[in-house]
mmCIF file of C-alpha atoms in Angstrom:
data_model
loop_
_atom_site.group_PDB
_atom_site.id
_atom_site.type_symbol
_atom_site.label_atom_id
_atom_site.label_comp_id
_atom_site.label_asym_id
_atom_site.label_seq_id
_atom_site.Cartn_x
_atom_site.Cartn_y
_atom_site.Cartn_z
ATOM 1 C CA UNK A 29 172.006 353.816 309.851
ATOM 2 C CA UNK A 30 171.420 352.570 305.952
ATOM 3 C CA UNK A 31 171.496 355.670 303.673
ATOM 4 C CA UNK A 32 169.250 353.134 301.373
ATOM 5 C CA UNK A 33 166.241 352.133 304.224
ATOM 6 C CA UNK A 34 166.823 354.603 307.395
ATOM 7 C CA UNK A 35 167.383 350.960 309.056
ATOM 8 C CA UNK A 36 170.173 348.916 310.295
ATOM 9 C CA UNK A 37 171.042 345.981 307.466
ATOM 10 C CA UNK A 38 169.815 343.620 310.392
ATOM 11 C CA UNK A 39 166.103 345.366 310.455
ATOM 12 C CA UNK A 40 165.543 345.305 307.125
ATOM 13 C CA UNK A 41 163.893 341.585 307.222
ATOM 14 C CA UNK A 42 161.715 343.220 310.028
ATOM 15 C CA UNK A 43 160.562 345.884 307.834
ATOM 16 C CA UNK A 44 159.942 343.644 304.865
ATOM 17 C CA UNK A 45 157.805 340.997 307.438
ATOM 18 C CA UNK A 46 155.564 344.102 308.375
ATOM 19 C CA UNK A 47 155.129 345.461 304.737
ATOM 20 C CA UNK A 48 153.858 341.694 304.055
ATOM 21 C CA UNK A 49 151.910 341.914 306.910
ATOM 22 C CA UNK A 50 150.191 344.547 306.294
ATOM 23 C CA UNK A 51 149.340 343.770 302.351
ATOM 24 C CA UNK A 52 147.450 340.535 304.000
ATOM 25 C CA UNK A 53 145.036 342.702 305.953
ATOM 26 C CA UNK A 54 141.649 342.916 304.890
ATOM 27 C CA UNK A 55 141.503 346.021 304.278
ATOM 28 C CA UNK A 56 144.107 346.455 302.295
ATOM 29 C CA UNK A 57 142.976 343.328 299.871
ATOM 30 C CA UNK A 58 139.649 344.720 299.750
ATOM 31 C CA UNK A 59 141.451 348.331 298.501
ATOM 32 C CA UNK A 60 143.541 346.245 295.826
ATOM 33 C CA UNK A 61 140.562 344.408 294.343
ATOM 34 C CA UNK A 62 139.164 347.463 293.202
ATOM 35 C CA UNK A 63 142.507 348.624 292.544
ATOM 36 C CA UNK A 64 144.709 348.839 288.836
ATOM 37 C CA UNK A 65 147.575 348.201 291.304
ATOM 38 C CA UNK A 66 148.856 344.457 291.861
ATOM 39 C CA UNK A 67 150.419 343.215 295.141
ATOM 40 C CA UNK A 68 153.687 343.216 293.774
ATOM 41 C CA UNK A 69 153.498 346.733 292.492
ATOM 42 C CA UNK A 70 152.836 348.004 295.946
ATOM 43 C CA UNK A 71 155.582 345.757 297.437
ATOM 44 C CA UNK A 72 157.677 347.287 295.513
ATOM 45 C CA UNK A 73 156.519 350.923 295.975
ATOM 46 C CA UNK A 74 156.426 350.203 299.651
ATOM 47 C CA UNK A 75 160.694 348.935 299.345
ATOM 48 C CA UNK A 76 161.583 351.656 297.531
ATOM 49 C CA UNK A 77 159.866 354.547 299.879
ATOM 50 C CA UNK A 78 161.249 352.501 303.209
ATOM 51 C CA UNK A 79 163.062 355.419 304.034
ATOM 52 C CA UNK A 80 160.049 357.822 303.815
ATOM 53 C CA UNK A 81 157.761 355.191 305.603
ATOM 54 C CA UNK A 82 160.024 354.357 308.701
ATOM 55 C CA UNK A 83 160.044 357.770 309.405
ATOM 56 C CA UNK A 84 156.711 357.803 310.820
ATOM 57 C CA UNK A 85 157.915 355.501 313.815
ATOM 58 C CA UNK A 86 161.507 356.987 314.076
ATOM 59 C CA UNK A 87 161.015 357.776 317.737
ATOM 60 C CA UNK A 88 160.523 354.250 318.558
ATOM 61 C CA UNK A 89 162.909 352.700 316.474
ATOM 62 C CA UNK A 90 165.626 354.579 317.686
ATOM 63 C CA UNK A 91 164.258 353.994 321.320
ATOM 64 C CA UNK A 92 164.561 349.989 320.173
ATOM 65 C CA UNK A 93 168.130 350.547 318.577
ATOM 66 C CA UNK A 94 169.784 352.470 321.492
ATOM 67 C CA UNK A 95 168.742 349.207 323.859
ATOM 68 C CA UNK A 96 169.803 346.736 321.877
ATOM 69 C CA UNK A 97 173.158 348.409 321.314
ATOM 70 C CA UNK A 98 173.335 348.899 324.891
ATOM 71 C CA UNK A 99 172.940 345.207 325.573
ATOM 72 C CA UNK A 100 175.576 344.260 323.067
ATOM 73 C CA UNK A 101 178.123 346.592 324.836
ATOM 74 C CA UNK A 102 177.504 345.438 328.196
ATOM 75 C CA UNK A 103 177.815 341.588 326.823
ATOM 76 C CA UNK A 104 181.048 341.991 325.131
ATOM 77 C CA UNK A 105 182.168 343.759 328.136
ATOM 78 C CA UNK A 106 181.608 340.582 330.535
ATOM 79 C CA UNK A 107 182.944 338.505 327.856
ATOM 80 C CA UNK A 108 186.637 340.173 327.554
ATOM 81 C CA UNK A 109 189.310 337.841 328.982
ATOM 82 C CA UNK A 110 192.413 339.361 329.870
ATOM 83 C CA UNK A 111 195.565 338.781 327.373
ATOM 84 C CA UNK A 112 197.019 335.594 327.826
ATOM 85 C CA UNK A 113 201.274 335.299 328.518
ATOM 86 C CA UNK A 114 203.747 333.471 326.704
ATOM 87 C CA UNK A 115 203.162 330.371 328.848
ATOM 88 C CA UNK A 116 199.670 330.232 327.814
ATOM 89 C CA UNK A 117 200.916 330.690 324.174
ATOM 90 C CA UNK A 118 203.312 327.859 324.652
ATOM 91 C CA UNK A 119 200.713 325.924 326.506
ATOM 92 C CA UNK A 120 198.123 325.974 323.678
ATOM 93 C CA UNK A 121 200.644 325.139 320.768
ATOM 94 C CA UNK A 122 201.633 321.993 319.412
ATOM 95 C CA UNK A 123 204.449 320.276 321.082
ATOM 96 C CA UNK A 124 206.239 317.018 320.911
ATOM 97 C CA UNK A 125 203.932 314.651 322.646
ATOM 98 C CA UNK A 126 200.823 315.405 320.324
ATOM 99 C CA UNK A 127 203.390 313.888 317.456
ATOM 100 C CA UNK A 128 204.869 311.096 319.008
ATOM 101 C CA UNK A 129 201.163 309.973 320.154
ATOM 102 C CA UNK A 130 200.356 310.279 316.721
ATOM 103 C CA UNK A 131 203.577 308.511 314.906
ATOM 104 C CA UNK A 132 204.051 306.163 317.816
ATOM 105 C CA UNK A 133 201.226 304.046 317.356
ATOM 106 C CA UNK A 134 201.631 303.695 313.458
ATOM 107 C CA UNK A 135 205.275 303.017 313.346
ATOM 108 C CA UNK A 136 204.717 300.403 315.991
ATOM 109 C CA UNK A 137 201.736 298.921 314.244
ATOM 110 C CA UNK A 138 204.312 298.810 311.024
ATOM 111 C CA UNK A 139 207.388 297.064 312.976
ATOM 112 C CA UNK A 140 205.056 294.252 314.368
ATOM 113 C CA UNK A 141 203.035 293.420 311.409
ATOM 114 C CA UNK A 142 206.170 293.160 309.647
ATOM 115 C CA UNK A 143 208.473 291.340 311.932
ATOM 116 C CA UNK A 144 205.499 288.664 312.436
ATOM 117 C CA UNK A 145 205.063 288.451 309.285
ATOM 118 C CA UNK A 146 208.685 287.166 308.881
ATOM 119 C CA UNK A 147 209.094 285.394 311.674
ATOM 120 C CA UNK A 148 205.989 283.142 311.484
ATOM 121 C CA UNK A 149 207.114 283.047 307.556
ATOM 122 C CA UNK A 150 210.538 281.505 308.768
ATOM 123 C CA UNK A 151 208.511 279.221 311.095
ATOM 124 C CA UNK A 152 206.153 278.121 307.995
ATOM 125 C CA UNK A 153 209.630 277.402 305.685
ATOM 126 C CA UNK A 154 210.778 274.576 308.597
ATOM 127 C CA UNK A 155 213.427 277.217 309.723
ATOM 128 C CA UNK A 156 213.956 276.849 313.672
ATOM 129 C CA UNK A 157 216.688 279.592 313.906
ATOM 130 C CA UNK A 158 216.982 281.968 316.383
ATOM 131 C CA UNK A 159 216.095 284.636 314.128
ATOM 132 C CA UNK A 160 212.899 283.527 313.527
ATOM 133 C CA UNK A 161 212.104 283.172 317.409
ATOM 134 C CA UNK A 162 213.903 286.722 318.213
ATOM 135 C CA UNK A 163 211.426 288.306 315.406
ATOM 136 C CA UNK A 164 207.900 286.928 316.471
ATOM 137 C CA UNK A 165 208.872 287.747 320.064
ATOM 138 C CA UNK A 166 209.855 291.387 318.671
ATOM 139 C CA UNK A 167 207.291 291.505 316.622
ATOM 140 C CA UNK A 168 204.626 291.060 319.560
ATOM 141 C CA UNK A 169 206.778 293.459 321.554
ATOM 142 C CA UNK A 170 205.633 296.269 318.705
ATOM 143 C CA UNK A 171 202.180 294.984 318.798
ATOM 144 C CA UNK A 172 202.230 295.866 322.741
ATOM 145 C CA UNK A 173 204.010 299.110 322.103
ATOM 146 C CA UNK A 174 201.161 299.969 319.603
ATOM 147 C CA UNK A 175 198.328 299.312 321.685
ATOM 148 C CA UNK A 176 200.060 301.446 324.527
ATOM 149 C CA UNK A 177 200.665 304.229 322.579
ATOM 150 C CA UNK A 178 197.334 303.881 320.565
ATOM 151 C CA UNK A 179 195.264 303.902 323.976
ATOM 152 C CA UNK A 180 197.904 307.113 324.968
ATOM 153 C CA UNK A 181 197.049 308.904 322.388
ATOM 154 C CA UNK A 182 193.384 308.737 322.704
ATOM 155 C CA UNK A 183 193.558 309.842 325.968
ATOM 156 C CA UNK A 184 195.377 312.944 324.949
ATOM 157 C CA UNK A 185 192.681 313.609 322.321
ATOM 158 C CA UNK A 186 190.440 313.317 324.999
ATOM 159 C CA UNK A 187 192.222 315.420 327.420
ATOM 160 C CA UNK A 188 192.500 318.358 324.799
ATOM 161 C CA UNK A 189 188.586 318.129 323.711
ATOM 162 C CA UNK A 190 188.134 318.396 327.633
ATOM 163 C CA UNK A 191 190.377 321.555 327.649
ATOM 164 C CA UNK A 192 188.700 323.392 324.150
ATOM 165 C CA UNK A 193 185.526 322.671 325.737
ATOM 166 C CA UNK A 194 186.449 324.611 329.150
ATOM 167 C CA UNK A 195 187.923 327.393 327.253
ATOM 168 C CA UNK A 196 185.391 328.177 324.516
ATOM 169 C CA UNK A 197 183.061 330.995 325.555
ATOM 170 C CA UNK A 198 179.984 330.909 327.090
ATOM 171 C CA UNK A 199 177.066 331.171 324.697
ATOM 172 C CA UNK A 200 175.432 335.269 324.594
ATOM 173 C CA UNK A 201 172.765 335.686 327.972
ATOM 174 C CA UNK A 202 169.263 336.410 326.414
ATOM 175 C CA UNK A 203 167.835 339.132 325.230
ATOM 176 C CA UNK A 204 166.629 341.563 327.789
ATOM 177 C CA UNK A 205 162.778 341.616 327.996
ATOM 178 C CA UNK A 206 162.842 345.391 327.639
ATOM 179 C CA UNK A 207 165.003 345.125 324.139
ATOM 180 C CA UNK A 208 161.812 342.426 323.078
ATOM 181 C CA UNK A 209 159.263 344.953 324.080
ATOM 182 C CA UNK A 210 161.024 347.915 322.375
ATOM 183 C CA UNK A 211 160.915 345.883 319.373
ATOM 184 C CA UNK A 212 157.447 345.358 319.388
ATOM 185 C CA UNK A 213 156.218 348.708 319.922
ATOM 186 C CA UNK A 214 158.563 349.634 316.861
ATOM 187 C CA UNK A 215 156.609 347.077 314.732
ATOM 188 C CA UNK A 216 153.398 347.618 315.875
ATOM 189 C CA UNK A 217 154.563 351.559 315.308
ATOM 190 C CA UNK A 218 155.884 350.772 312.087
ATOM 191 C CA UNK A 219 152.594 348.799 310.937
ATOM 192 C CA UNK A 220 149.794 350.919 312.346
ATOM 193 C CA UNK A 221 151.121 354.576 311.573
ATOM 194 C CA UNK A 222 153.156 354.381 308.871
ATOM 195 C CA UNK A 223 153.107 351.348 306.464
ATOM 196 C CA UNK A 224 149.277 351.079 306.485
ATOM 197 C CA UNK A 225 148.707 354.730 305.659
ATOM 198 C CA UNK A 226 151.245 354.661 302.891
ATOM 199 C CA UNK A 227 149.369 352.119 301.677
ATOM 200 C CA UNK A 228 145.959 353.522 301.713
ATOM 201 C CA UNK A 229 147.263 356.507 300.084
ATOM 202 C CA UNK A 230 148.719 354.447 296.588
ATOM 203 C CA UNK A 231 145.619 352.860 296.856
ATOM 204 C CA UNK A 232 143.510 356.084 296.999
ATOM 205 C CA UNK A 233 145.467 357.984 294.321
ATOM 206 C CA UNK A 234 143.500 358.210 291.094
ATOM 207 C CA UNK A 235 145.393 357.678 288.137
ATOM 208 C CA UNK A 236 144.211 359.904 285.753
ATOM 209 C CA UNK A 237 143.276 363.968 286.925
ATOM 210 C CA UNK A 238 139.347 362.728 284.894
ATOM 211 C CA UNK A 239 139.108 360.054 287.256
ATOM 212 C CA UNK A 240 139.204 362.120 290.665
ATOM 213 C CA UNK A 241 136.338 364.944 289.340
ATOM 214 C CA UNK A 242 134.734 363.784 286.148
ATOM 215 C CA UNK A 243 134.975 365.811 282.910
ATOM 216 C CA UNK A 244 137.988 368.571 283.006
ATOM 217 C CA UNK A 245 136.562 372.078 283.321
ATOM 218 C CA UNK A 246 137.524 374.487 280.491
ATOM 219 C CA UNK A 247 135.995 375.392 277.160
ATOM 220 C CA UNK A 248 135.259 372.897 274.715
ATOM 221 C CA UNK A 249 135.328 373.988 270.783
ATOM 222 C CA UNK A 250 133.753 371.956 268.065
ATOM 223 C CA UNK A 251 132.397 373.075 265.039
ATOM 224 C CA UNK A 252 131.823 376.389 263.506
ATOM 225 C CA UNK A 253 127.735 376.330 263.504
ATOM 226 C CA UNK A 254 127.458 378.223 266.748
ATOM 227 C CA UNK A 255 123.789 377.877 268.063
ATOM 228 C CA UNK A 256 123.695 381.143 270.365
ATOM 229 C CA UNK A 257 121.059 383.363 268.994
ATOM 230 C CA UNK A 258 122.958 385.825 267.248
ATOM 231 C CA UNK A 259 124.080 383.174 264.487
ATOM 232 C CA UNK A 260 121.633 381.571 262.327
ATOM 233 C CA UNK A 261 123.546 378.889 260.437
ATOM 234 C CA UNK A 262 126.934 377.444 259.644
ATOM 235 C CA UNK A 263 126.827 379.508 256.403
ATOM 236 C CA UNK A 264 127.326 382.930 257.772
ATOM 237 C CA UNK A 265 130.489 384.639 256.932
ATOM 238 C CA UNK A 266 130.341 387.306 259.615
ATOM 239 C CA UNK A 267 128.576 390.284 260.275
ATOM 240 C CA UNK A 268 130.128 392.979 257.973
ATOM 241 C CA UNK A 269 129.233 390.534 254.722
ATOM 242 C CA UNK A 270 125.955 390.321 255.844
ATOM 243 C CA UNK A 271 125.081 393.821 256.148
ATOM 244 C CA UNK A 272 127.242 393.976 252.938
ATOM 245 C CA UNK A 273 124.766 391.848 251.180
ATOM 246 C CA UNK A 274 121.361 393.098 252.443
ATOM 247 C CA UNK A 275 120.280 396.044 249.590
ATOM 248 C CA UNK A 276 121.113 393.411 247.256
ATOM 249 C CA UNK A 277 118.374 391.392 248.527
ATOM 250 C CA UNK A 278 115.606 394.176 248.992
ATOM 251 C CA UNK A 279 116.356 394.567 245.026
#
């Protein structure tokens, strides 16, 4: 398992197509319209908690994992071809006959072009030597030993395409239904109990604590000029001046 997502590197695509998904909804673009929150915040918030989110639908991911890993043993184990002996070693290398069907042709290609080319030269100069006749008949010698060889060697290419076709390995059977349906149950798992909820819940969570229930609760102080009944204006100093200050006033 990831230590980064819960997930296999392979699911994380899956995960990412259901988080997508499920931002699409109707509800969830109704939630984000009334929302501070962009898409792309809550993309990202739903990334980064993966690992919290998957675990909702653990129980059917791991159901979906074990299968598929259970198919991949059992294909490898019909694929396994037993260890081949020396013989096939030497079989499969390169030998002599791959070279010479390569250098035949071109060296015989060279030796004719080049002995026509001198004897028809000799012909041209009004030279009627034996030479001349001896070099356009091995000259057209070459030319037949290039075409055989040329036509030789493509069968060989053929031949060895033939035999690298035979041998590669058969393409991997399909999936098992049951791994397909495992999947699906994960997703739809994944989508209906645990990335939609997480989703509801950013979209739900008030920002500020005043936003959820009003006002905060607690006392408020402003200024000094109380109005509760035993205070009659901002000017009083307390109630040992007053009483201080009261014979002064009968006289």
């Amino acid at each position: 398992m990831s230590r980064t997502y819960g997930l296999q590197d392979e699911d994380r695509p899956d995960y990412a197509l259901v988080l997508d998904e499920a931002l699409r909804t109707p509800e969830i673009r109704g939630l984000l319209a009334h929302s501070a929150v962009s898409p792309g915040q809550l993309r990202n918030r739903g990334l980064g908690a993966a690992r919290r989110i998957t675990g909702a639908a653990d129980t059917e991911y791991r159901t979906y994992a074990s299968l598929r890993q259970q198919t991949r043993v059992a294909g490898r184990a019909e694929r396994v071809e037993p260890l081949s002996g020396p013989g096939d070693q030497e079989e499969h290398g390169v030998g002599v006959l791959p070279v010479l069907a390569v250098l035949t042709p071109l060296l015989a290609g060279v030796a004719a072009a080049a002995f026509l080319l001198i004897g028809y030269g000799l012909g041209l100069a009004g030279s009627r030597t034996p030479t001349a006749g001896t070099l356009i008949t091995a000259g057209w010698t070459s030319f037949g030993i290039c075409a055989v060889s040329a036509s030789a060697g493509l069968f060989s290419l053929y031949r060895t395409a033939a035999a690298h076709t035979a041998s590669a390995p058969a393409p991997p059977a399909a999936r098992p239904p049951a791994v397909d349906r495992a999947r699906e149950a994960w997703l739809v798992c994944l989508r209906d109990r645990a990335v939609l909820p997480f989703l509801r819940d950013q979209l739900r969570e008030p920002d500020t604590p005043a936003a959820a229930g009003g006002r905060e609760a607690g006392p408020r102080y402003g200024r000094p000029d109380f109005s509760s009944p035993g205070f009659g204006s901002p000017d009083f100093a307390g109630p040992g001046l007053g009483s201080a200050n009261a014979p002064a006033e009968r006289d």
